[in-house]
Amino acid sequence: MSLIELSPATRSFLSKDKKILIGKDWVNPSADSGIDVINPSDGKQLARIADAAQADVDRAVAAARHAFDEGPWPQMKPGARARLLQQIADAMEAAHEELSQLETLDTGKPINLARGDVFAAIGAMRYYAGWADKITGTTHNINMPGDHHVYTIKEPAGVAALIVPWNYPIVMAAMKLGPCLAAGCTAVLKPAEDTSLTALRMGEIFLDAGLPEGVLNIVTGYGHSVGSALANHPGVDKIAFTGSTQTGKTIAHAAADGLKKVSLELGGKSPNIIMPDADLEKAIPSSAMGIFWNSGQTCTAPSRLYVHEDIIDKVIEGIGAVGASLKIGQGMDEDSQIGPLISQRQFDRVTGYLDTGMEEGAEIAVGGKRHGDDGYFLEPTIINRTDNSMRIVREEIFGPVLVTQSFKDEEEAIALANDSDYGLAGAIWTQDISRAHKMAKRLRAGIIGVNTAMGADWDVPLGGYKQSGVGRENGKDGLELYLQTKSVFTAL
């Protein structure tokens, strides 16, 4: 085991009182209450964060509202906003190891995964810094009588509530803050109660880099209190949420009541189809890492495996071998490849699904057991003898658990893949490129991998069909979520 030592900066941050950010000040919540921060690798307390209340949300929204209505940020020249976002990215890069260590301690994920997440977050800020001075309207030729000059203006949507999940905390925060700030909006960020540390450290970095007062506010607390208060707040113009489908539905109802702009990146139960002509030397390891990466706590994870009946035994054996070869260990171990689940609650939820699957008649082919005595570690798990009527096939488990079925032909594979309430992602493995593109067109999902199990880039839209969400993040699509379009007609 090669455990890394915490940096002095990490130790210093952990030792400080964790407050909420209102305007330019770090303040205590209105009530004397807090939430323990638990390290999933050992179950021990790391720190304690503030448990905000309605009054704190009111203060945060008021600060964001004032910054938007009367502050310099929305009126700042786009080039100046771009330069400031680049300065923020530079400051994050200078603190990248501290941010990585905090992310690992908070989530339990291996330190090398956390480092990748931090650099991805920095990339998001740089990418959207590049968009800040490229937001343009259009001019139009029209059919109205008389002479008119007609054009459109793109304007910031206003105050945005950004509610992010616990599986990729710093990435998801940057994925929303980048376009939000580039567009000229102000924000109230609500990190997940399980993983708030990097969001709080980012708040310090943003202020130190010169972000104007009130442009970013951060309130920590539970989703049912702080998240709900934000979603229902009349001072919020835009809601961006990533998380469970059930919570997304609740937020959608709240947004409907206020007719707020809303984007929802929700759950997934993504199919992974391996055709008989697939290159198994690539398909097997990629499929294994797709589901076991981040301990299966990835919304786009290819968690439903459909394999042609002639090769299914070979594929399951191969994926099982890859899973067994991965080193399970605490996040601060440089050699660790799979970390724990995020919490005791999530561990109980995932193992509860395993019990349900066995009751439904499925069979654990690989794994399925707790690893070690401390923390919330679960072995990479493969379940076979499933069908699409089972809860373990229909519902999102969000752990290192792969459910498998065989199929006879392409038609059956497509039917099985599309038989889901979700439509976030999907994958197809075949060496017939014509077949691949035809199948990709038929899959009802927002992100399709062809001969790859996962794919994401800041320039490429991310989002799903059906109950996997509303809207698309990343790229220009992600920027548009934070903009309003105004049409101006001028008689000449």
GROMACS .gro file of C-alpha atoms in nm:
model
  492
    1MET     CA    1   0.000   0.000   0.000
    2SER     CA    2   0.143   0.339  -0.101
    3LEU     CA    3  -0.057   0.595   0.093
    4ILE     CA    4   0.008   0.958   0.007
    5GLU     CA    5   0.051   1.218   0.279
    6LEU     CA    6  -0.198   1.499   0.309
    7SER     CA    7  -0.055   1.832   0.203
    8PRO     CA    8  -0.035   2.117   0.456
    9ALA     CA    9  -0.300   2.302   0.250
   10THR     CA   10  -0.537   2.006   0.272
   11ARG     CA   11  -0.485   1.971   0.647
   12SER     CA   12  -0.539   2.344   0.694
   13PHE     CA   13  -0.866   2.342   0.503
   14LEU     CA   14  -0.998   2.038   0.688
   15SER     CA   15  -0.924   2.201   1.023
   16LYS     CA   16  -1.119   2.521   0.950
   17ASP     CA   17  -1.482   2.580   1.038
   18LYS     CA   18  -1.698   2.518   0.732
   19LYS     CA   19  -1.933   2.809   0.671
   20ILE     CA   20  -2.161   2.913   0.386
   21LEU     CA   21  -2.079   3.178   0.127
   22ILE     CA   22  -2.318   3.473   0.108
   23GLY     CA   23  -2.207   3.761  -0.113
   24LYS     CA   24  -1.837   3.795  -0.035
   25ASP     CA   25  -1.849   3.665   0.322
   26TRP     CA   26  -1.822   3.322   0.480
   27VAL     CA   27  -2.091   3.317   0.748
   28ASN     CA   28  -2.245   3.075   0.991
   29PRO     CA   29  -2.588   2.931   0.909
   30SER     CA   30  -2.888   3.080   1.086
   31ALA     CA   31  -2.930   2.771   1.303
   32ASP     CA   32  -2.654   2.609   1.505
   33SER     CA   33  -2.659   2.280   1.317
   34GLY     CA   34  -2.421   2.084   1.102
   35ILE     CA   35  -2.362   1.767   0.902
   36ASP     CA   36  -2.076   1.528   0.964
   37VAL     CA   37  -1.846   1.470   0.667
   38ILE     CA   38  -1.760   1.100   0.655
   39ASN     CA   39  -1.465   0.944   0.472
   40PRO     CA   40  -1.620   0.649   0.281
   41SER     CA   41  -1.288   0.464   0.289
   42ASP     CA   42  -1.298   0.412   0.665
   43GLY     CA   43  -1.630   0.546   0.791
   44LYS     CA   44  -1.460   0.808   1.009
   45GLN     CA   45  -1.549   1.174   1.041
   46LEU     CA   46  -1.337   1.413   0.834
   47ALA     CA   47  -1.500   1.745   0.913
   48ARG     CA   48  -1.836   1.908   0.968
   49ILE     CA   49  -2.025   2.132   0.726
   50ALA     CA   50  -2.305   2.381   0.784
   51ASP     CA   51  -2.665   2.264   0.761
   52ALA     CA   52  -2.834   2.567   0.606
   53ALA     CA   53  -3.200   2.659   0.644
   54GLN     CA   54  -3.463   2.853   0.450
   55ALA     CA   55  -3.338   3.182   0.592
   56ASP     CA   56  -2.989   3.109   0.462
   57VAL     CA   57  -3.124   3.027   0.116
   58ASP     CA   58  -3.314   3.356   0.124
   59ARG     CA   59  -2.992   3.543   0.203
   60ALA     CA   60  -2.799   3.363  -0.071
   61VAL     CA   61  -3.063   3.427  -0.335
   62ALA     CA   62  -3.089   3.791  -0.228
   63ALA     CA   63  -2.712   3.830  -0.268
   64ALA     CA   64  -2.720   3.668  -0.612
   65ARG     CA   65  -3.022   3.881  -0.709
   66HIS     CA   66  -2.847   4.201  -0.604
   67ALA     CA   67  -2.531   4.101  -0.791
   68PHE     CA   68  -2.733   4.034  -1.104
   69ASP     CA   69  -2.962   4.336  -1.091
   70GLU     CA   70  -2.715   4.595  -0.965
   71GLY     CA   71  -2.367   4.442  -0.972
   72PRO     CA   72  -2.100   4.464  -1.244
   73TRP     CA   73  -2.103   4.099  -1.356
   74PRO     CA   74  -2.384   4.093  -1.617
   75GLN     CA   75  -2.266   4.427  -1.759
   76MET     CA   76  -1.897   4.333  -1.765
   77LYS     CA   77  -1.746   4.319  -2.112
   78PRO     CA   78  -1.741   3.955  -2.227
   79GLY     CA   79  -1.365   3.960  -2.274
   80ALA     CA   80  -1.318   4.066  -1.912
   81ARG     CA   81  -1.544   3.783  -1.795
   82ALA     CA   82  -1.342   3.542  -2.008
   83ARG     CA   83  -1.013   3.660  -1.857
   84LEU     CA   84  -1.148   3.624  -1.504
   85LEU     CA   85  -1.270   3.270  -1.573
   86GLN     CA   86  -0.924   3.186  -1.705
   87GLN     CA   87  -0.771   3.333  -1.387
   88ILE     CA   88  -1.003   3.111  -1.184
   89ALA     CA   89  -0.890   2.810  -1.387
   90ASP     CA   90  -0.526   2.907  -1.328
   91ALA     CA   91  -0.590   2.928  -0.954
   92MET     CA   92  -0.763   2.590  -0.953
   93GLU     CA   93  -0.467   2.442  -1.138
   94ALA     CA   94  -0.227   2.586  -0.883
   95ALA     CA   95  -0.432   2.413  -0.610
   96HIS     CA   96  -0.495   2.095  -0.806
   97GLU     CA   97  -0.333   1.852  -0.562
   98GLU     CA   98  -0.516   1.999  -0.264
   99LEU     CA   99  -0.846   1.980  -0.455
  100SER     CA  100  -0.768   1.622  -0.557
  101GLN     CA  101  -0.696   1.517  -0.200
  102LEU     CA  102  -1.014   1.681  -0.073
  103GLU     CA  103  -1.216   1.510  -0.347
  104THR     CA  104  -1.066   1.172  -0.261
  105LEU     CA  105  -1.125   1.210   0.111
  106ASP     CA  106  -1.483   1.325   0.053
  107THR     CA  107  -1.587   1.067  -0.208
  108GLY     CA  108  -1.349   0.780  -0.138
  109LYS     CA  109  -1.254   0.755  -0.505
  110PRO     CA  110  -0.893   0.664  -0.588
  111ILE     CA  111  -0.662   0.964  -0.588
  112ASN     CA  112  -0.571   0.917  -0.953
  113LEU     CA  113  -0.939   0.932  -1.050
  114ALA     CA  114  -0.980   1.243  -0.837
  115ARG     CA  115  -0.685   1.409  -1.008
  116GLY     CA  116  -0.848   1.339  -1.341
  117ASP     CA  117  -1.172   1.491  -1.215
  118VAL     CA  118  -0.997   1.806  -1.096
  119PHE     CA  119  -0.828   1.861  -1.431
  120ALA     CA  120  -1.161   1.795  -1.603
  121ALA     CA  121  -1.318   2.067  -1.388
  122ILE     CA  122  -1.035   2.305  -1.478
  123GLY     CA  123  -1.098   2.216  -1.842
  124ALA     CA  124  -1.463   2.308  -1.807
  125MET     CA  125  -1.377   2.652  -1.673
  126ARG     CA  126  -1.128   2.710  -1.956
  127TYR     CA  127  -1.371   2.582  -2.218
  128TYR     CA  128  -1.650   2.815  -2.110
  129ALA     CA  129  -1.409   3.104  -2.063
  130GLY     CA  130  -1.361   3.066  -2.438
  131TRP     CA  131  -1.735   3.101  -2.495
  132ALA     CA  132  -1.783   3.418  -2.288
  133ASP     CA  133  -1.689   3.655  -2.571
  134LYS     CA  134  -1.857   3.452  -2.846
  135ILE     CA  135  -2.221   3.489  -2.739
  136THR     CA  136  -2.397   3.658  -3.028
  137GLY     CA  137  -2.744   3.731  -3.159
  138THR     CA  138  -2.862   3.738  -3.519
  139THR     CA  139  -3.013   3.980  -3.770
  140HIS     CA  140  -3.324   3.889  -3.970
  141ASN     CA  141  -3.489   3.969  -4.300
  142ILE     CA  142  -3.864   3.987  -4.236
  143ASN     CA  143  -4.192   4.001  -4.428
  144MET     CA  144  -4.362   4.277  -4.230
  145PRO     CA  145  -4.484   4.581  -4.429
  146GLY     CA  146  -4.255   4.880  -4.422
  147ASP     CA  147  -3.885   4.896  -4.345
  148HIS     CA  148  -3.760   4.735  -4.027
  149HIS     CA  149  -3.428   4.643  -3.873
  150VAL     CA  150  -3.474   4.323  -3.671
  151TYR     CA  151  -3.216   4.151  -3.454
  152THR     CA  152  -3.190   3.921  -3.153
  153ILE     CA  153  -2.988   3.961  -2.835
  154LYS     CA  154  -2.865   3.684  -2.608
  155GLU     CA  155  -2.894   3.786  -2.244
  156PRO     CA  156  -2.813   3.605  -1.918
  157ALA     CA  157  -3.110   3.423  -1.769
  158GLY     CA  158  -3.061   3.571  -1.421
  159VAL     CA  159  -3.009   3.397  -1.087
  160ALA     CA  160  -2.931   3.027  -1.128
  161ALA     CA  161  -2.969   2.758  -0.864
  162LEU     CA  162  -2.707   2.490  -0.928
  163ILE     CA  163  -2.771   2.161  -0.747
  164VAL     CA  164  -2.497   1.902  -0.796
  165PRO     CA  165  -2.459   1.534  -0.697
  166TRP     CA  166  -2.203   1.340  -0.496
  167ASN     CA  167  -2.052   1.107  -0.758
  168TYR     CA  168  -1.841   1.368  -0.943
  169PRO     CA  169  -1.870   1.673  -0.716
  170ILE     CA  170  -1.605   1.902  -0.858
  171VAL     CA  171  -1.673   1.808  -1.219
  172MET     CA  172  -2.046   1.865  -1.186
  173ALA     CA  173  -1.994   2.197  -1.008
  174ALA     CA  174  -1.764   2.320  -1.286
  175MET     CA  175  -1.995   2.179  -1.555
  176LYS     CA  176  -2.263   2.418  -1.430
  177LEU     CA  177  -2.057   2.711  -1.305
  178GLY     CA  178  -1.862   2.742  -1.631
  179PRO     CA  179  -2.156   2.817  -1.863
  180CYS     CA  180  -2.352   2.996  -1.590
  181LEU     CA  181  -2.076   3.249  -1.528
  182ALA     CA  182  -1.974   3.276  -1.894
  183ALA     CA  183  -2.332   3.373  -1.978
  184GLY     CA  184  -2.329   3.648  -1.716
  185CYS     CA  185  -2.562   3.482  -1.466
  186THR     CA  186  -2.513   3.480  -1.092
  187ALA     CA  187  -2.536   3.156  -0.895
  188VAL     CA  188  -2.633   2.983  -0.575
  189LEU     CA  189  -2.447   2.652  -0.565
  190LYS     CA  190  -2.582   2.369  -0.352
  191PRO     CA  191  -2.337   2.076  -0.333
  192ALA     CA  192  -2.449   1.732  -0.216
  193GLU     CA  193  -2.449   1.698   0.162
  194ASP     CA  194  -2.217   1.396   0.132
  195THR     CA  195  -1.954   1.581  -0.073
  196SER     CA  196  -1.933   1.955  -0.015
  197LEU     CA  197  -1.563   2.004   0.054
  198THR     CA  198  -1.432   2.082  -0.294
  199ALA     CA  199  -1.725   2.316  -0.363
  200LEU     CA  200  -1.639   2.515  -0.052
  201ARG     CA  201  -1.270   2.526  -0.146
  202MET     CA  202  -1.366   2.636  -0.498
  203GLY     CA  203  -1.565   2.920  -0.345
  204GLU     CA  204  -1.249   3.044  -0.173
  205ILE     CA  205  -1.051   3.015  -0.495
  206PHE     CA  206  -1.314   3.202  -0.699
  207LEU     CA  207  -1.323   3.491  -0.451
  208ASP     CA  208  -0.945   3.512  -0.427
  209ALA     CA  209  -0.927   3.524  -0.807
  210GLY     CA  210  -1.146   3.836  -0.807
  211LEU     CA  211  -1.500   3.716  -0.873
  212PRO     CA  212  -1.731   4.007  -0.780
  213GLU     CA  213  -1.939   3.997  -0.465
  214GLY     CA  214  -2.257   3.789  -0.486
  215VAL     CA  215  -2.183   3.628  -0.822
  216LEU     CA  216  -2.124   3.294  -0.649
  217ASN     CA  217  -2.298   3.194  -0.328
  218ILE     CA  218  -2.268   2.848  -0.170
  219VAL     CA  219  -2.516   2.692   0.071
  220THR     CA  220  -2.457   2.345   0.211
  221GLY     CA  221  -2.726   2.121   0.351
  222TYR     CA  222  -2.975   1.850   0.269
  223GLY     CA  223  -3.163   1.823  -0.057
  224HIS     CA  224  -3.504   1.802   0.108
  225SER     CA  225  -3.442   2.134   0.283
  226VAL     CA  226  -3.186   2.350   0.100
  227GLY     CA  227  -3.242   2.197  -0.243
  228SER     CA  228  -3.618   2.226  -0.210
  229ALA     CA  229  -3.595   2.585  -0.085
  230LEU     CA  230  -3.385   2.679  -0.388
  231ALA     CA  231  -3.611   2.504  -0.637
  232ASN     CA  232  -3.918   2.679  -0.497
  233HIS     CA  233  -3.760   3.020  -0.442
  234PRO     CA  234  -3.931   3.305  -0.634
  235GLY     CA  235  -3.599   3.485  -0.670
  236VAL     CA  236  -3.445   3.205  -0.877
  237ASP     CA  237  -3.478   3.229  -1.256
  238LYS     CA  238  -3.304   2.908  -1.360
  239ILE     CA  239  -3.257   2.566  -1.199
  240ALA     CA  240  -2.987   2.321  -1.305
  241PHE     CA  241  -2.996   1.983  -1.133
  242THR     CA  242  -2.803   1.659  -1.166
  243GLY     CA  243  -2.917   1.363  -0.960
  244SER     CA  244  -3.186   1.102  -0.925
  245THR     CA  245  -3.490   1.089  -1.149
  246GLN     CA  246  -3.729   1.102  -0.854
  247THR     CA  247  -3.572   1.420  -0.717
  248GLY     CA  248  -3.563   1.560  -1.071
  249LYS     CA  249  -3.938   1.516  -1.099
  250THR     CA  250  -3.987   1.705  -0.773
  251ILE     CA  251  -3.768   1.989  -0.900
  252ALA     CA  252  -3.953   1.992  -1.233
  253HIS     CA  253  -4.282   2.043  -1.046
  254ALA     CA  254  -4.127   2.329  -0.849
  255ALA     CA  255  -3.992   2.485  -1.168
  256ALA     CA  256  -4.334   2.455  -1.331
  257ASP     CA  257  -4.499   2.646  -1.048
  258GLY     CA  258  -4.261   2.937  -1.103
  259LEU     CA  259  -4.222   2.883  -1.480
  260LYS     CA  260  -3.845   2.876  -1.428
  261LYS     CA  261  -3.597   2.764  -1.688
  262VAL     CA  262  -3.492   2.414  -1.588
  263SER     CA  263  -3.236   2.155  -1.698
  264LEU     CA  264  -3.226   1.807  -1.549
  265GLU     CA  265  -2.952   1.547  -1.594
  266LEU     CA  266  -3.101   1.242  -1.428
  267GLY     CA  267  -3.061   0.867  -1.390
  268GLY     CA  268  -2.962   0.601  -1.635
  269LYS     CA  269  -2.969   0.228  -1.688
  270SER     CA  270  -2.763   0.219  -2.001
  271PRO     CA  271  -2.756  -0.081  -2.237
  272ASN     CA  272  -2.429  -0.222  -2.369
  273ILE     CA  273  -2.483  -0.442  -2.676
  274ILE     CA  274  -2.205  -0.678  -2.783
  275MET     CA  275  -2.268  -0.826  -3.127
  276PRO     CA  276  -2.117  -1.162  -3.235
  277ASP     CA  277  -1.857  -0.995  -3.458
  278ALA     CA  278  -1.732  -0.756  -3.186
  279ASP     CA  279  -1.361  -0.723  -3.116
  280LEU     CA  280  -1.369  -0.882  -2.771
  281GLU     CA  281  -1.013  -0.779  -2.690
  282LYS     CA  282  -1.146  -0.423  -2.681
  283ALA     CA  283  -1.508  -0.482  -2.582
  284ILE     CA  284  -1.439  -0.684  -2.267
  285PRO     CA  285  -1.198  -0.448  -2.083
  286SER     CA  286  -1.385  -0.137  -2.193
  287SER     CA  287  -1.719  -0.281  -2.082
  288ALA     CA  288  -1.568  -0.384  -1.749
  289MET     CA  289  -1.420  -0.043  -1.676
  290GLY     CA  290  -1.741   0.125  -1.795
  291ILE     CA  291  -1.939  -0.032  -1.513
  292PHE     CA  292  -1.670  -0.069  -1.245
  293TRP     CA  293  -1.516   0.278  -1.291
  294ASN     CA  294  -1.591   0.504  -0.993
  295SER     CA  295  -1.744   0.196  -0.825
  296GLY     CA  296  -2.030   0.206  -1.074
  297GLN     CA  297  -2.142   0.545  -0.943
  298THR     CA  298  -2.169   0.701  -1.289
  299CYS     CA  299  -2.499   0.799  -1.448
  300THR     CA  300  -2.388   0.687  -1.797
  301ALA     CA  301  -2.241   0.355  -1.678
  302PRO     CA  302  -2.319   0.066  -1.918
  303SER     CA  303  -2.499  -0.131  -1.648
  304ARG     CA  304  -2.720  -0.355  -1.868
  305LEU     CA  305  -2.511  -0.596  -2.074
  306TYR     CA  306  -2.673  -0.764  -2.375
  307VAL     CA  307  -2.447  -1.017  -2.546
  308HIS     CA  308  -2.512  -1.246  -2.842
  309GLU     CA  309  -2.587  -1.597  -2.720
  310ASP     CA  310  -2.285  -1.747  -2.901
  311ILE     CA  311  -2.032  -1.544  -2.700
  312ILE     CA  312  -2.201  -1.450  -2.371
  313ASP     CA  313  -2.013  -1.701  -2.156
  314LYS     CA  314  -1.678  -1.580  -2.288
  315VAL     CA  315  -1.773  -1.215  -2.233
  316ILE     CA  316  -1.895  -1.266  -1.876
  317GLU     CA  317  -1.582  -1.465  -1.793
  318GLY     CA  318  -1.363  -1.191  -1.939
  319ILE     CA  319  -1.539  -0.903  -1.763
  320GLY     CA  320  -1.529  -1.098  -1.438
  321ALA     CA  321  -1.155  -1.149  -1.476
  322VAL     CA  322  -1.101  -0.777  -1.531
  323GLY     CA  323  -1.308  -0.696  -1.222
  324ALA     CA  324  -1.117  -0.946  -1.010
  325SER     CA  325  -0.785  -0.796  -1.124
  326LEU     CA  326  -0.871  -0.443  -1.009
  327LYS     CA  327  -0.723  -0.338  -0.677
  328ILE     CA  328  -0.987  -0.234  -0.426
  329GLY     CA  329  -0.855   0.012  -0.171
  330GLN     CA  330  -0.893   0.341   0.005
  331GLY     CA  331  -0.873   0.653  -0.203
  332MET     CA  332  -0.543   0.784  -0.072
  333ASP     CA  333  -0.364   0.467  -0.187
  334GLU     CA  334  -0.185   0.553  -0.513
  335ASP     CA  335  -0.231   0.193  -0.632
  336SER     CA  336  -0.605   0.178  -0.569
  337GLN     CA  337  -0.830   0.132  -0.873
  338ILE     CA  338  -1.170   0.089  -0.712
  339GLY     CA  339  -1.282   0.285  -0.408
  340PRO     CA  340  -1.582   0.253  -0.179
  341LEU     CA  341  -1.943   0.343  -0.232
  342ILE     CA  342  -2.019   0.693  -0.109
  343SER     CA  343  -2.193   0.610   0.220
  344GLN     CA  344  -2.339   0.342   0.444
  345ARG     CA  345  -2.679   0.441   0.303
  346GLN     CA  346  -2.565   0.377  -0.052
  347PHE     CA  347  -2.391   0.053   0.045
  348ASP     CA  348  -2.714  -0.072   0.201
  349ARG     CA  349  -2.910   0.036  -0.106
  350VAL     CA  350  -2.681  -0.145  -0.350
  351THR     CA  351  -2.657  -0.465  -0.147
  352GLY     CA  352  -3.033  -0.451  -0.101
  353TYR     CA  353  -3.066  -0.468  -0.479
  354LEU     CA  354  -2.844  -0.776  -0.481
  355ASP     CA  355  -3.080  -0.943  -0.234
  356THR     CA  356  -3.378  -0.837  -0.445
  357GLY     CA  357  -3.220  -0.983  -0.756
  358MET     CA  358  -3.168  -1.318  -0.592
  359GLU     CA  359  -3.529  -1.316  -0.472
  360GLU     CA  360  -3.637  -1.247  -0.833
  361GLY     CA  361  -3.446  -1.551  -0.956
  362ALA     CA  362  -3.121  -1.397  -1.076
  363GLU     CA  363  -2.779  -1.537  -0.994
  364ILE     CA  364  -2.458  -1.370  -0.883
  365ALA     CA  365  -2.192  -1.494  -1.124
  366VAL     CA  366  -1.904  -1.281  -0.995
  367GLY     CA  367  -1.843  -1.082  -0.676
  368GLY     CA  368  -2.132  -0.956  -0.469
  369LYS     CA  369  -1.949  -0.949  -0.135
  370ARG     CA  370  -1.828  -0.675   0.094
  371HIS     CA  371  -1.456  -0.609   0.072
  372GLY     CA  372  -1.272  -0.556   0.399
  373ASP     CA  373  -1.401  -0.456   0.740
  374ASP     CA  374  -1.380  -0.076   0.717
  375GLY     CA  375  -1.548   0.160   0.476
  376TYR     CA  376  -1.815   0.086   0.218
  377PHE     CA  377  -1.635  -0.136  -0.032
  378LEU     CA  378  -1.819  -0.381  -0.260
  379GLU     CA  379  -1.658  -0.627  -0.498
  380PRO     CA  380  -1.717  -0.579  -0.873
  381THR     CA  381  -2.032  -0.783  -0.931
  382ILE     CA  382  -2.189  -0.954  -1.233
  383ILE     CA  383  -2.544  -1.091  -1.222
  384ASN     CA  384  -2.685  -1.329  -1.481
  385ARG     CA  385  -3.013  -1.515  -1.534
  386THR     CA  386  -3.193  -1.181  -1.550
  387ASP     CA  387  -3.479  -1.052  -1.763
  388ASN     CA  388  -3.622  -0.708  -1.827
  389SER     CA  389  -3.908  -0.754  -1.579
  390MET     CA  390  -3.671  -0.760  -1.279
  391ARG     CA  391  -3.615  -0.455  -1.060
  392ILE     CA  392  -3.237  -0.503  -1.081
  393VAL     CA  393  -3.267  -0.461  -1.460
  394ARG     CA  394  -3.522  -0.180  -1.463
  395GLU     CA  395  -3.396   0.038  -1.177
  396GLU     CA  396  -3.070   0.228  -1.137
  397ILE     CA  397  -2.851   0.052  -0.880
  398PHE     CA  398  -2.557   0.299  -0.892
  399GLY     CA  399  -2.290   0.056  -0.782
  400PRO     CA  400  -2.033  -0.179  -0.941
  401VAL     CA  401  -2.310  -0.416  -1.046
  402LEU     CA  402  -2.358  -0.545  -1.403
  403VAL     CA  403  -2.676  -0.727  -1.506
  404THR     CA  404  -2.653  -0.953  -1.811
  405GLN     CA  405  -2.875  -1.118  -2.073
  406SER     CA  406  -2.822  -1.293  -2.406
  407PHE     CA  407  -2.997  -1.219  -2.736
  408LYS     CA  408  -3.041  -1.406  -3.063
  409ASP     CA  409  -3.031  -1.126  -3.321
  410GLU     CA  410  -3.012  -0.751  -3.374
  411GLU     CA  411  -3.388  -0.698  -3.350
  412GLU     CA  412  -3.404  -0.861  -3.008
  413ALA     CA  413  -3.100  -0.665  -2.889
  414ILE     CA  414  -3.258  -0.332  -2.985
  415ALA     CA  415  -3.591  -0.427  -2.829
  416LEU     CA  416  -3.425  -0.526  -2.501
  417ALA     CA  417  -3.210  -0.211  -2.495
  418ASN     CA  418  -3.504   0.025  -2.556
  419ASP     CA  419  -3.728  -0.149  -2.301
  420SER     CA  420  -3.640   0.096  -2.024
  421ASP     CA  421  -3.775   0.407  -1.857
  422TYR     CA  422  -3.430   0.560  -1.902
  423GLY     CA  423  -3.249   0.683  -2.209
  424LEU     CA  424  -2.924   0.845  -2.106
  425ALA     CA  425  -2.657   0.641  -2.283
  426GLY     CA  426  -2.591   0.320  -2.471
  427ALA     CA  427  -2.310   0.130  -2.640
  428ILE     CA  428  -2.278  -0.097  -2.943
  429TRP     CA  429  -1.988  -0.328  -3.022
  430THR     CA  430  -1.957  -0.451  -3.381
  431GLN     CA  431  -1.699  -0.440  -3.659
  432ASP     CA  432  -1.973  -0.376  -3.916
  433ILE     CA  433  -1.971   0.005  -3.926
  434SER     CA  434  -2.291   0.023  -4.130
  435ARG     CA  435  -2.473  -0.189  -3.875
  436ALA     CA  436  -2.326   0.021  -3.594
  437HIS     CA  437  -2.468   0.347  -3.727
  438LYS     CA  438  -2.805   0.195  -3.805
  439MET     CA  439  -2.828   0.056  -3.452
  440ALA     CA  440  -2.712   0.385  -3.300
  441LYS     CA  441  -2.998   0.559  -3.477
  442ARG     CA  442  -3.251   0.312  -3.334
  443LEU     CA  443  -3.138   0.331  -2.970
  444ARG     CA  444  -3.348   0.572  -2.765
  445ALA     CA  445  -3.071   0.742  -2.573
  446GLY     CA  446  -2.887   1.073  -2.574
  447ILE     CA  447  -2.528   0.943  -2.583
  448ILE     CA  448  -2.424   0.642  -2.791
  449GLY     CA  449  -2.083   0.478  -2.791
  450VAL     CA  450  -1.977   0.274  -3.092
  451ASN     CA  451  -1.694   0.037  -3.000
  452THR     CA  452  -1.647   0.231  -2.679
  453ALA     CA  453  -1.839   0.202  -2.355
  454MET     CA  454  -1.812   0.563  -2.239
  455GLY     CA  455  -1.755   0.902  -2.395
  456ALA     CA  456  -1.767   1.266  -2.285
  457ASP     CA  457  -1.612   1.595  -2.388
  458TRP     CA  458  -1.687   1.954  -2.296
  459ASP     CA  459  -1.767   2.032  -2.660
  460VAL     CA  460  -2.023   1.749  -2.696
  461PRO     CA  461  -2.381   1.770  -2.561
  462LEU     CA  462  -2.466   1.543  -2.269
  463GLY     CA  463  -2.821   1.451  -2.170
  464GLY     CA  464  -3.088   1.189  -2.210
  465TYR     CA  465  -3.423   1.080  -2.346
  466LYS     CA  466  -3.728   0.973  -2.147
  467GLN     CA  467  -3.678   0.983  -1.768
  468SER     CA  468  -3.307   1.054  -1.799
  469GLY     CA  469  -3.359   1.427  -1.811
  470VAL     CA  470  -3.444   1.752  -1.984
  471GLY     CA  471  -3.196   1.963  -2.181
  472ARG     CA  472  -2.833   1.913  -2.277
  473GLU     CA  473  -2.524   2.018  -2.085
  474ASN     CA  474  -2.176   2.081  -2.232
  475GLY     CA  475  -2.092   2.259  -2.554
  476LYS     CA  476  -2.299   2.543  -2.692
  477ASP     CA  477  -2.613   2.358  -2.580
  478GLY     CA  478  -2.495   2.388  -2.221
  479LEU     CA  479  -2.438   2.761  -2.259
  480GLU     CA  480  -2.786   2.816  -2.404
  481LEU     CA  481  -2.937   2.682  -2.080
  482TYR     CA  482  -2.826   3.004  -1.910
  483LEU     CA  483  -2.933   3.248  -2.182
  484GLN     CA  484  -3.255   3.420  -2.284
  485THR     CA  485  -3.325   3.537  -2.639
  486LYS     CA  486  -3.470   3.885  -2.696
  487SER     CA  487  -3.605   3.995  -3.036
  488VAL     CA  488  -3.587   4.368  -3.123
  489PHE     CA  489  -3.798   4.522  -3.405
  490THR     CA  490  -3.704   4.876  -3.515
  491ALA     CA  491  -3.907   5.066  -3.773
  492LEU     CA  492  -3.682   5.260  -4.010
   0.00000   0.00000   0.00000
